[in-house]
Amino acid sequence: MAETYSRTPRPTLVRPGPAPAARPDADADRPAAPEGDVPPTDAVDRMPDEGRRGAIPPPPNLTRAATLLHRVEAFTPVRSWTIEEIGAACGLNRYQTKVLRRIRGLAEVRADPDGDLFDLLVPAASAALRGLPDPAVVRYLLYAHTLPDPAPSHVLVADQLRKRLGLAETDAFAVTQQFCASGLAAIDIAGELLRADGDPAAKALVVTGEKAFNSVLRYVLQVSVTGEASTAFLVGLDTPGDGSAGGPRIDDGVSGRAHGAGSRVLSYAARTEGEFADGFRMSADTLRRFGDTYNTHLWAAMSDALSYAGLGLSDIHLVIPHNVNASLWLRLCAEVGLDRRRVFLDNIPRYGHCNCSDPFLNLASMRERDLLRSGELYLLTSVGIGSSYAAMVIEY
C-alpha cells in the first residue's frame, strides 16, 4: 500500500527518438536546430525503434483489418459483502436496502479493503499476457476507468501498471471520458491505433478496474452498488493468411482458438447526452429524466451498433450487458420485445456493478460456463454517467 500511494517521480513524458532523416525538398533551407533544442520531428515522443510509426502509411490490408479480442481475463477479490453490509456502511435505511435486493436484483459484491488498486489490476493483466511469447509486441496499454482519478493525482496508474507488467517498450495511457462506457471505447481506440501502426504483429492490452473509495461511489444514484473487479484482454487485428502475418500464434482466451480467429468486432456505437453531464451532481429533476430516458438512449446505441453491423436483434445470440441492476434490463426487454433469457444477468447478484469491467467480466464468466458458441454474435453494452451509451457487436 505504501509503495503504491507514495509520492513517486513522474516518468519522462518525452522520450528520445531517432534523428529524422534529411528531406532535401523541405529541409534544405531550414536552419539547423541549436544544440540542446528539441528537433522539429514527429519522432520525439517515440521509443527508439518507433521513429517510423506514423511516417509510413500502413499497408491497405491493415487499414481494413477488423479488430480482434484475445485472452479476456477477469479477477475479483475473494472477500464478498452482502448488500445489507454495504447498505449499513453507506448509511442506507432498511427500505433502500430491500429495494436493492428485491427490486434491483443485487445480492453481494466483491471488495478487498486491504488491497490497493494494483493488487486489483495486476492479476487480470498478467493473465492476459501469459500466453504471449514476446511481450514486446504489446505496443499500447490502455487503462479504461470510470472515475477521473482512481488514485492520488501523483500516481500515473497506466504508467505504473506498464512498469509492473514489465512492458518497457509499451506506450501507456488512460481512457476515462466516457466513464463506465470507457472500456468499449478503449477497444475502438486500440483498433484504430493498431491499424495506423503498420505492424501486423502489434497488440494492445486493455485493462479495466478500480476501487470505490467512498459511499457516493459505492451506492450509485440510488439504483446500484459497485463492487471490485478487473479485466484485461489483448486487442489485435484480423490479418490475412495463416496467422503468421499477424505475429505469434496465441490462445485467444475467449474461444480457445489460435491467433487470427479471436472474437471479431463487427461494430461499435456510442452516444453522449450532455443534458446529464453533471453526473453525480445532477439535480433531482435531471436525475429523474436520466432514469426515465435511460433505456431509450441505451436502446438507441444498441440499435446503432446492430445497424452498423448490418444486423437485427434476432441475429444476436445473447446480450452481454453492464451490471447496473436487473430491473432496468427487465424493463428494456419488455419495451423492445427482447426475451429476458437472451440477456446474461447472472452476474448482477454475484458481483454488482463493477464499472468498466462489467461486459468483460460477463464475457469471462460465460466462457467459464461454456455459454459462448463459436460463430455466434453477441451484443455488449455499457453506460457511463454523464452520460455515454455504448454498444458493440462481436462475433465469437
CSV table of C-alpha atoms in Angstrom, one decimal:
chain,number,residue,atom,x,y,z
A,1,MET,CA,0.0,0.0,0.0
A,2,ALA,CA,2.7,2.5,0.9
A,3,GLU,CA,4.6,1.8,-2.3
A,4,THR,CA,1.5,2.3,-4.4
A,5,TYR,CA,0.5,5.6,-3.0
A,6,SER,CA,3.9,7.1,-2.1
A,7,ARG,CA,5.0,10.2,-3.9
A,8,THR,CA,6.9,8.9,-6.9
A,9,PRO,CA,8.8,10.9,-9.5
A,10,ARG,CA,6.8,11.5,-12.7
A,11,PRO,CA,8.0,9.5,-15.7
A,12,THR,CA,9.7,11.2,-18.6
A,13,LEU,CA,6.9,12.2,-20.9
A,14,VAL,CA,9.1,12.9,-23.9
A,15,ARG,CA,11.4,10.0,-24.8
A,16,PRO,CA,14.3,10.4,-27.2
A,17,GLY,CA,13.8,9.0,-30.6
A,18,PRO,CA,16.0,8.6,-33.7
A,19,ALA,CA,17.1,11.7,-35.6
A,20,PRO,CA,14.9,12.5,-38.5
A,21,ALA,CA,16.2,11.7,-42.0
A,22,ALA,CA,17.0,14.8,-44.0
A,23,ARG,CA,14.4,15.8,-46.6
A,24,PRO,CA,16.1,17.8,-49.3
A,25,ASP,CA,12.9,19.2,-50.7
A,26,ALA,CA,11.6,20.5,-47.4
A,27,ASP,CA,14.6,20.9,-45.2
A,28,ALA,CA,17.3,22.3,-47.4
A,29,ASP,CA,16.7,25.9,-46.4
A,30,ARG,CA,15.7,25.2,-42.8
A,31,PRO,CA,18.4,26.3,-40.3
A,32,ALA,CA,19.8,23.6,-38.0
A,33,ALA,CA,18.2,23.4,-34.6
A,34,PRO,CA,20.5,24.9,-31.9
A,35,GLU,CA,22.2,22.3,-29.8
A,36,GLY,CA,20.0,21.2,-26.9
A,37,ASP,CA,16.7,22.1,-28.6
A,38,VAL,CA,14.1,19.6,-29.4
A,39,PRO,CA,14.4,18.6,-33.0
A,40,PRO,CA,11.4,19.5,-35.2
A,41,THR,CA,10.2,16.0,-35.8
A,42,ASP,CA,7.2,13.9,-35.0
A,43,ALA,CA,9.6,11.1,-33.7
A,44,VAL,CA,10.3,12.9,-30.4
A,45,ASP,CA,7.7,11.1,-28.3
A,46,ARG,CA,8.5,7.6,-29.5
A,47,MET,CA,10.6,4.6,-28.4
A,48,PRO,CA,14.0,4.4,-30.2
A,49,ASP,CA,12.7,1.7,-32.6
A,50,GLU,CA,9.5,3.5,-33.4
A,51,GLY,CA,10.6,6.5,-35.4
A,52,ARG,CA,8.8,5.1,-38.5
A,53,ARG,CA,5.4,4.9,-36.7
A,54,GLY,CA,3.0,7.2,-38.3
A,55,ALA,CA,5.6,8.3,-41.0
A,56,ILE,CA,4.9,5.3,-43.3
A,57,PRO,CA,1.3,4.7,-44.4
A,58,PRO,CA,0.1,1.3,-43.1
A,59,PRO,CA,-0.5,-1.5,-45.6
A,60,PRO,CA,-4.0,-1.4,-47.1
A,61,ASN,CA,-4.8,-4.8,-45.6
A,62,LEU,CA,-4.3,-3.3,-42.1
A,63,THR,CA,-6.4,-0.2,-42.7
A,64,ARG,CA,-9.3,-2.5,-43.5
A,65,ALA,CA,-8.5,-5.2,-40.9
A,66,ALA,CA,-11.1,-6.0,-38.3
A,67,THR,CA,-10.4,-5.7,-34.6
A,68,LEU,CA,-10.0,-8.9,-32.7
A,69,LEU,CA,-10.2,-9.6,-28.9
A,70,HIS,CA,-7.9,-12.2,-27.4
A,71,ARG,CA,-7.5,-13.6,-23.9
A,72,VAL,CA,-10.3,-11.9,-22.0
A,73,GLU,CA,-9.3,-12.4,-18.3
A,74,ALA,CA,-11.0,-11.3,-15.1
A,75,PHE,CA,-10.1,-11.1,-11.5
A,76,THR,CA,-12.3,-10.5,-8.4
A,77,PRO,CA,-11.3,-10.3,-4.8
A,78,VAL,CA,-12.1,-13.3,-2.6
A,79,ARG,CA,-14.0,-11.4,0.0
A,80,SER,CA,-17.7,-10.8,-0.6
A,81,TRP,CA,-20.0,-8.3,1.1
A,82,THR,CA,-23.8,-8.6,1.3
A,83,ILE,CA,-26.0,-5.8,0.2
A,84,GLU,CA,-27.1,-5.3,3.8
A,85,GLU,CA,-23.5,-4.9,4.9
A,86,ILE,CA,-22.9,-2.4,2.1
A,87,GLY,CA,-26.1,-0.6,3.0
A,88,ALA,CA,-25.1,-0.2,6.6
A,89,ALA,CA,-21.6,1.1,5.6
A,90,CYS,CA,-23.3,3.7,3.2
A,91,GLY,CA,-25.9,4.7,5.8
A,92,LEU,CA,-28.9,3.3,3.9
A,93,ASN,CA,-32.1,2.6,5.7
A,94,ARG,CA,-33.9,-0.8,5.6
A,95,TYR,CA,-36.2,0.3,2.8
A,96,GLN,CA,-33.4,1.3,0.5
A,97,THR,CA,-31.5,-1.9,1.1
A,98,LYS,CA,-34.6,-4.0,0.4
A,99,VAL,CA,-35.1,-2.2,-2.9
A,100,LEU,CA,-31.6,-3.0,-3.9
A,101,ARG,CA,-32.1,-6.7,-3.2
A,102,ARG,CA,-35.7,-7.3,-4.1
A,103,ILE,CA,-36.2,-4.9,-7.0
A,104,ARG,CA,-32.7,-4.2,-8.4
A,105,GLY,CA,-31.6,-7.8,-8.1
A,106,LEU,CA,-28.4,-7.1,-6.2
A,107,ALA,CA,-27.2,-9.6,-3.5
A,108,GLU,CA,-23.5,-9.1,-2.9
A,109,VAL,CA,-20.3,-7.5,-4.2
A,110,ARG,CA,-16.6,-8.3,-4.0
A,111,ALA,CA,-14.2,-5.9,-2.4
A,112,ASP,CA,-10.8,-6.1,-0.7
A,113,PRO,CA,-10.4,-3.1,1.7
A,114,ASP,CA,-6.8,-4.2,2.4
A,115,GLY,CA,-5.6,-4.3,-1.2
A,116,ASP,CA,-4.6,-1.4,-3.3
A,117,LEU,CA,-5.5,-0.6,-6.8
A,118,PHE,CA,-2.6,-2.5,-8.3
A,119,ASP,CA,-3.5,-5.6,-6.3
A,120,LEU,CA,-6.8,-5.5,-8.2
A,121,LEU,CA,-5.4,-4.7,-11.7
A,122,VAL,CA,-2.2,-6.8,-12.0
A,123,PRO,CA,-3.7,-10.3,-11.7
A,124,ALA,CA,-6.0,-10.0,-14.7
A,125,ALA,CA,-3.4,-8.1,-16.8
A,126,SER,CA,-0.7,-10.7,-16.0
A,127,ALA,CA,-3.1,-13.5,-17.0
A,128,ALA,CA,-3.9,-11.8,-20.3
A,129,LEU,CA,-0.1,-11.6,-21.1
A,130,ARG,CA,0.7,-15.1,-20.1
A,131,GLY,CA,0.1,-16.7,-23.4
A,132,LEU,CA,2.1,-14.2,-25.3
A,133,PRO,CA,5.6,-15.4,-26.3
A,134,ASP,CA,7.0,-11.9,-26.8
A,135,PRO,CA,5.6,-9.1,-24.6
A,136,ALA,CA,7.4,-6.6,-26.9
A,137,VAL,CA,4.5,-6.9,-29.4
A,138,VAL,CA,2.3,-5.1,-26.9
A,139,ARG,CA,2.6,-1.7,-28.4
A,140,TYR,CA,-0.1,0.0,-26.3
A,141,LEU,CA,-1.6,-0.3,-22.8
A,142,LEU,CA,-5.0,1.3,-22.4
A,143,TYR,CA,-6.2,1.6,-18.8
A,144,ALA,CA,-10.0,2.2,-19.0
A,145,HIS,CA,-11.6,3.5,-15.9
A,146,THR,CA,-14.7,5.3,-14.7
A,147,LEU,CA,-13.5,7.7,-12.0
A,148,PRO,CA,-11.5,10.6,-13.3
A,149,ASP,CA,-9.0,10.0,-10.5
A,150,PRO,CA,-8.8,6.3,-9.5
A,151,ALA,CA,-5.7,7.0,-7.5
A,152,PRO,CA,-4.0,10.1,-6.0
A,153,SER,CA,-3.1,12.6,-8.6
A,154,HIS,CA,0.7,12.0,-8.4
A,155,VAL,CA,0.2,8.3,-9.3
A,156,LEU,CA,0.1,7.7,-13.0
A,157,VAL,CA,-1.8,4.4,-13.0
A,158,ALA,CA,-1.3,3.4,-16.6
A,159,ASP,CA,2.4,4.0,-16.5
A,160,GLN,CA,2.8,2.3,-13.1
A,161,LEU,CA,0.9,-0.7,-14.4
A,162,ARG,CA,3.1,-0.8,-17.5
A,163,LYS,CA,6.2,-1.0,-15.3
A,164,ARG,CA,4.8,-3.7,-13.0
A,165,LEU,CA,3.9,-5.8,-16.1
A,166,GLY,CA,7.4,-5.4,-17.5
A,167,LEU,CA,6.2,-3.7,-20.7
A,168,ALA,CA,9.3,-1.5,-21.1
A,169,GLU,CA,8.6,-0.6,-24.8
A,170,THR,CA,4.8,0.0,-24.4
A,171,ASP,CA,3.0,3.3,-24.7
A,172,ALA,CA,0.6,3.5,-21.8
A,173,PHE,CA,-2.3,5.9,-21.3
A,174,ALA,CA,-5.8,6.1,-19.7
A,175,VAL,CA,-9.3,6.3,-21.2
A,176,THR,CA,-11.9,7.7,-18.9
A,177,GLN,CA,-14.0,10.4,-20.5
A,178,GLN,CA,-16.9,8.1,-21.2
A,179,PHE,CA,-16.9,6.8,-17.6
A,180,CYS,CA,-18.3,3.2,-17.4
A,181,ALA,CA,-18.5,3.1,-21.2
A,182,SER,CA,-14.8,3.8,-21.5
A,183,GLY,CA,-14.0,0.1,-21.7
A,184,LEU,CA,-15.8,-0.3,-25.0
A,185,ALA,CA,-14.3,3.0,-26.2
A,186,ALA,CA,-10.8,1.6,-25.4
A,187,ILE,CA,-11.3,-1.3,-27.8
A,188,ASP,CA,-12.3,1.1,-30.6
A,189,ILE,CA,-9.3,3.3,-29.8
A,190,ALA,CA,-6.9,0.3,-29.7
A,191,GLY,CA,-8.1,-0.9,-33.0
A,192,GLU,CA,-7.6,2.4,-34.7
A,193,LEU,CA,-4.1,2.7,-33.2
A,194,LEU,CA,-3.1,-0.7,-34.4
A,195,ARG,CA,-4.4,-0.1,-37.9
A,196,ALA,CA,-2.4,3.1,-38.1
A,197,ASP,CA,0.7,1.5,-36.6
A,198,GLY,CA,1.6,-0.5,-39.7
A,199,ASP,CA,2.9,-3.6,-37.9
A,200,PRO,CA,0.5,-6.6,-38.2
A,201,ALA,CA,2.2,-8.2,-35.2
A,202,ALA,CA,1.4,-5.3,-32.9
A,203,LYS,CA,-1.0,-5.8,-30.0
A,204,ALA,CA,-2.7,-3.6,-27.4
A,205,LEU,CA,-3.5,-4.5,-23.8
A,206,VAL,CA,-6.8,-3.1,-22.4
A,207,VAL,CA,-7.1,-3.2,-18.6
A,208,THR,CA,-10.2,-2.2,-16.6
A,209,GLY,CA,-10.9,-2.0,-12.8
A,210,GLU,CA,-11.0,0.4,-9.9
A,211,LYS,CA,-11.9,0.7,-6.3
A,212,ALA,CA,-14.8,2.7,-4.8
A,213,PHE,CA,-13.2,4.7,-2.0
A,214,ASN,CA,-16.3,6.4,-0.6
A,215,SER,CA,-20.1,5.9,-0.2
A,216,VAL,CA,-21.0,8.1,-3.1
A,217,LEU,CA,-19.1,5.9,-5.5
A,218,ARG,CA,-20.3,2.7,-3.8
A,219,TYR,CA,-24.0,3.5,-3.8
A,220,VAL,CA,-24.6,4.8,-7.3
A,221,LEU,CA,-27.5,7.2,-7.8
A,222,GLN,CA,-29.9,5.1,-5.7
A,223,VAL,CA,-30.1,2.3,-8.3
A,224,SER,CA,-26.9,0.2,-7.9
A,225,VAL,CA,-24.0,-0.8,-5.7
A,226,THR,CA,-20.4,-1.1,-7.1
A,227,GLY,CA,-18.1,-3.9,-6.5
A,228,GLU,CA,-14.4,-4.5,-7.4
A,229,ALA,CA,-13.3,-6.5,-10.4
A,230,SER,CA,-10.6,-6.1,-13.0
A,231,THR,CA,-10.5,-7.4,-16.6
A,232,ALA,CA,-7.8,-7.4,-19.2
A,233,PHE,CA,-7.5,-8.6,-22.8
A,234,LEU,CA,-5.4,-8.3,-25.9
A,235,VAL,CA,-6.5,-6.4,-28.9
A,236,GLY,CA,-5.1,-7.4,-32.3
A,237,LEU,CA,-6.0,-7.2,-36.0
A,238,ASP,CA,-7.5,-9.8,-38.3
A,239,THR,CA,-4.7,-10.1,-40.8
A,240,PRO,CA,-4.9,-12.3,-43.9
A,241,GLY,CA,-3.0,-15.6,-44.1
A,242,ASP,CA,-2.5,-18.4,-41.7
A,243,GLY,CA,-1.7,-16.2,-38.7
A,244,SER,CA,2.0,-15.8,-39.3
A,245,ALA,CA,1.4,-12.3,-40.8
A,246,GLY,CA,-0.2,-11.3,-37.6
A,247,GLY,CA,2.6,-12.3,-35.3
A,248,PRO,CA,2.9,-15.2,-32.9
A,249,ARG,CA,0.0,-17.6,-32.5
A,250,ILE,CA,-1.6,-17.2,-29.1
A,251,ASP,CA,-4.6,-18.7,-27.4
A,252,ASP,CA,-7.3,-16.0,-27.6
A,253,GLY,CA,-8.7,-16.9,-24.2
A,254,VAL,CA,-12.2,-16.4,-25.4
A,255,SER,CA,-12.9,-19.1,-27.9
A,256,GLY,CA,-9.8,-21.2,-27.3
A,257,ARG,CA,-8.8,-20.7,-30.9
A,258,ALA,CA,-5.4,-19.5,-32.2
A,259,HIS,CA,-4.4,-16.0,-33.2
A,260,GLY,CA,-6.2,-14.9,-36.3
A,261,ALA,CA,-9.5,-16.4,-35.0
A,262,GLY,CA,-10.3,-14.3,-31.9
A,263,SER,CA,-13.6,-12.6,-31.3
A,264,ARG,CA,-14.1,-10.2,-34.1
A,265,VAL,CA,-15.5,-6.7,-33.5
A,266,LEU,CA,-18.2,-6.1,-36.1
A,267,SER,CA,-19.4,-2.7,-34.9
A,268,TYR,CA,-19.2,-0.1,-32.2
A,269,ALA,CA,-21.6,2.7,-31.4
A,270,ALA,CA,-21.6,5.4,-28.8
A,271,ARG,CA,-23.9,8.3,-28.0
A,272,THR,CA,-23.5,11.1,-25.4
A,273,GLU,CA,-26.3,13.0,-23.9
A,274,GLY,CA,-24.9,16.2,-22.5
A,275,GLU,CA,-28.0,17.0,-20.6
A,276,PHE,CA,-26.8,14.7,-17.8
A,277,ALA,CA,-23.2,16.0,-17.8
A,278,ASP,CA,-23.4,16.9,-14.1
A,279,GLY,CA,-23.2,13.2,-13.3
A,280,PHE,CA,-23.3,12.5,-9.6
A,281,ARG,CA,-24.3,16.2,-9.0
A,282,MET,CA,-27.4,16.1,-11.1
A,283,SER,CA,-30.4,17.8,-9.6
A,284,ALA,CA,-33.4,15.8,-8.6
A,285,ASP,CA,-35.3,16.7,-11.7
A,286,THR,CA,-32.4,15.9,-14.0
A,287,LEU,CA,-31.8,12.7,-12.2
A,288,ARG,CA,-35.5,11.7,-12.8
A,289,ARG,CA,-35.2,12.5,-16.5
A,290,PHE,CA,-32.0,10.5,-16.6
A,291,GLY,CA,-33.8,7.5,-15.2
A,292,ASP,CA,-36.9,8.0,-17.5
A,293,THR,CA,-34.8,8.2,-20.7
A,294,TYR,CA,-32.1,5.7,-19.7
A,295,ASN,CA,-33.4,2.8,-21.7
A,296,THR,CA,-34.4,5.0,-24.6
A,297,HIS,CA,-30.8,6.1,-25.1
A,298,LEU,CA,-29.4,2.7,-24.4
A,299,TRP,CA,-31.6,1.1,-26.9
A,300,ALA,CA,-30.6,3.7,-29.5
A,301,ALA,CA,-27.0,2.9,-29.0
A,302,MET,CA,-27.7,-0.9,-29.3
A,303,SER,CA,-29.8,-0.2,-32.4
A,304,ASP,CA,-26.9,1.8,-33.9
A,305,ALA,CA,-24.4,-1.0,-33.3
A,306,LEU,CA,-26.8,-3.5,-34.9
A,307,SER,CA,-27.3,-1.2,-37.9
A,308,TYR,CA,-23.6,-0.6,-38.4
A,309,ALA,CA,-23.1,-4.4,-38.5
A,310,GLY,CA,-26.0,-4.9,-40.9
A,311,LEU,CA,-27.8,-7.0,-38.3
A,312,GLY,CA,-31.1,-7.1,-36.5
A,313,LEU,CA,-31.8,-8.0,-32.9
A,314,SER,CA,-32.9,-11.5,-33.9
A,315,ASP,CA,-29.4,-12.2,-35.2
A,316,ILE,CA,-27.9,-11.7,-31.7
A,317,HIS,CA,-27.4,-14.9,-29.7
A,318,LEU,CA,-27.1,-13.1,-26.3
A,319,VAL,CA,-26.8,-9.6,-25.0
A,320,ILE,CA,-23.8,-9.2,-22.7
A,321,PRO,CA,-24.8,-6.3,-20.5
A,322,HIS,CA,-23.4,-3.9,-18.0
A,323,ASN,CA,-24.5,-4.9,-14.5
A,324,VAL,CA,-26.1,-1.8,-13.0
A,325,ASN,CA,-29.2,-3.7,-11.9
A,326,ALA,CA,-31.6,-6.3,-13.2
A,327,SER,CA,-34.8,-4.2,-13.1
A,328,LEU,CA,-33.6,-1.8,-15.9
A,329,TRP,CA,-32.9,-4.8,-18.2
A,330,LEU,CA,-36.2,-6.5,-17.5
A,331,ARG,CA,-37.9,-3.2,-18.3
A,332,LEU,CA,-35.9,-2.8,-21.5
A,333,CYS,CA,-36.7,-6.4,-22.6
A,334,ALA,CA,-40.4,-5.7,-22.1
A,335,GLU,CA,-40.1,-2.4,-24.1
A,336,VAL,CA,-38.3,-3.8,-27.1
A,337,GLY,CA,-39.6,-7.3,-27.2
A,338,LEU,CA,-36.4,-9.0,-26.2
A,339,ASP,CA,-36.6,-12.4,-24.4
A,340,ARG,CA,-35.1,-11.8,-21.0
A,341,ARG,CA,-33.4,-15.2,-21.3
A,342,ARG,CA,-31.2,-13.7,-24.1
A,343,VAL,CA,-29.6,-11.3,-21.7
A,344,PHE,CA,-26.9,-12.6,-19.3
A,345,LEU,CA,-28.0,-11.3,-15.9
A,346,ASP,CA,-26.4,-14.0,-13.7
A,347,ASN,CA,-23.5,-11.8,-12.5
A,348,ILE,CA,-25.7,-8.9,-11.2
A,349,PRO,CA,-26.4,-10.7,-7.9
A,350,ARG,CA,-22.9,-12.1,-7.7
A,351,TYR,CA,-20.7,-9.0,-8.3
A,352,GLY,CA,-22.9,-6.0,-8.6
A,353,HIS,CA,-21.8,-3.1,-10.9
A,354,CYS,CA,-18.1,-3.2,-11.5
A,355,ASN,CA,-17.8,0.0,-13.6
A,356,CYS,CA,-16.0,-0.5,-16.9
A,357,SER,CA,-15.3,-4.2,-16.2
A,358,ASP,CA,-18.9,-5.4,-16.4
A,359,PRO,CA,-19.3,-6.6,-20.0
A,360,PHE,CA,-15.8,-8.3,-20.0
A,361,LEU,CA,-16.4,-9.9,-16.6
A,362,ASN,CA,-19.6,-11.3,-18.0
A,363,LEU,CA,-17.8,-12.5,-21.1
A,364,ALA,CA,-15.2,-14.3,-19.0
A,365,SER,CA,-17.9,-15.8,-16.8
A,366,MET,CA,-19.8,-17.0,-19.8
A,367,ARG,CA,-16.7,-18.6,-21.2
A,368,GLU,CA,-16.0,-20.5,-18.0
A,369,ARG,CA,-19.6,-21.8,-18.0
A,370,ASP,CA,-19.4,-22.8,-21.7
A,371,LEU,CA,-22.2,-20.4,-22.7
A,372,LEU,CA,-20.3,-19.0,-25.7
A,373,ARG,CA,-20.7,-20.6,-29.1
A,374,SER,CA,-18.3,-20.3,-32.0
A,375,GLY,CA,-19.6,-18.2,-34.8
A,376,GLU,CA,-22.5,-16.7,-32.8
A,377,LEU,CA,-23.0,-13.0,-32.5
A,378,TYR,CA,-23.0,-11.1,-29.1
A,379,LEU,CA,-24.0,-7.6,-28.2
A,380,LEU,CA,-22.0,-5.9,-25.5
A,381,THR,CA,-23.4,-2.8,-23.7
A,382,SER,CA,-22.3,-0.2,-21.3
A,383,VAL,CA,-23.5,3.2,-20.0
A,384,GLY,CA,-21.3,5.9,-18.4
A,385,ILE,CA,-22.8,8.5,-16.2
A,386,GLY,CA,-22.5,11.9,-17.8
A,387,SER,CA,-23.9,10.3,-19.9
A,388,SER,CA,-22.5,8.0,-22.6
A,389,TYR,CA,-24.3,5.0,-24.0
A,390,ALA,CA,-22.3,2.4,-25.9
A,391,ALA,CA,-22.7,-0.9,-27.6
A,392,MET,CA,-20.5,-3.3,-29.6
A,393,VAL,CA,-21.3,-6.4,-31.7
A,394,ILE,CA,-18.7,-9.2,-31.7
A,395,GLU,CA,-18.5,-12.5,-33.5
A,396,TYR,CA,-17.3,-15.2,-31.2
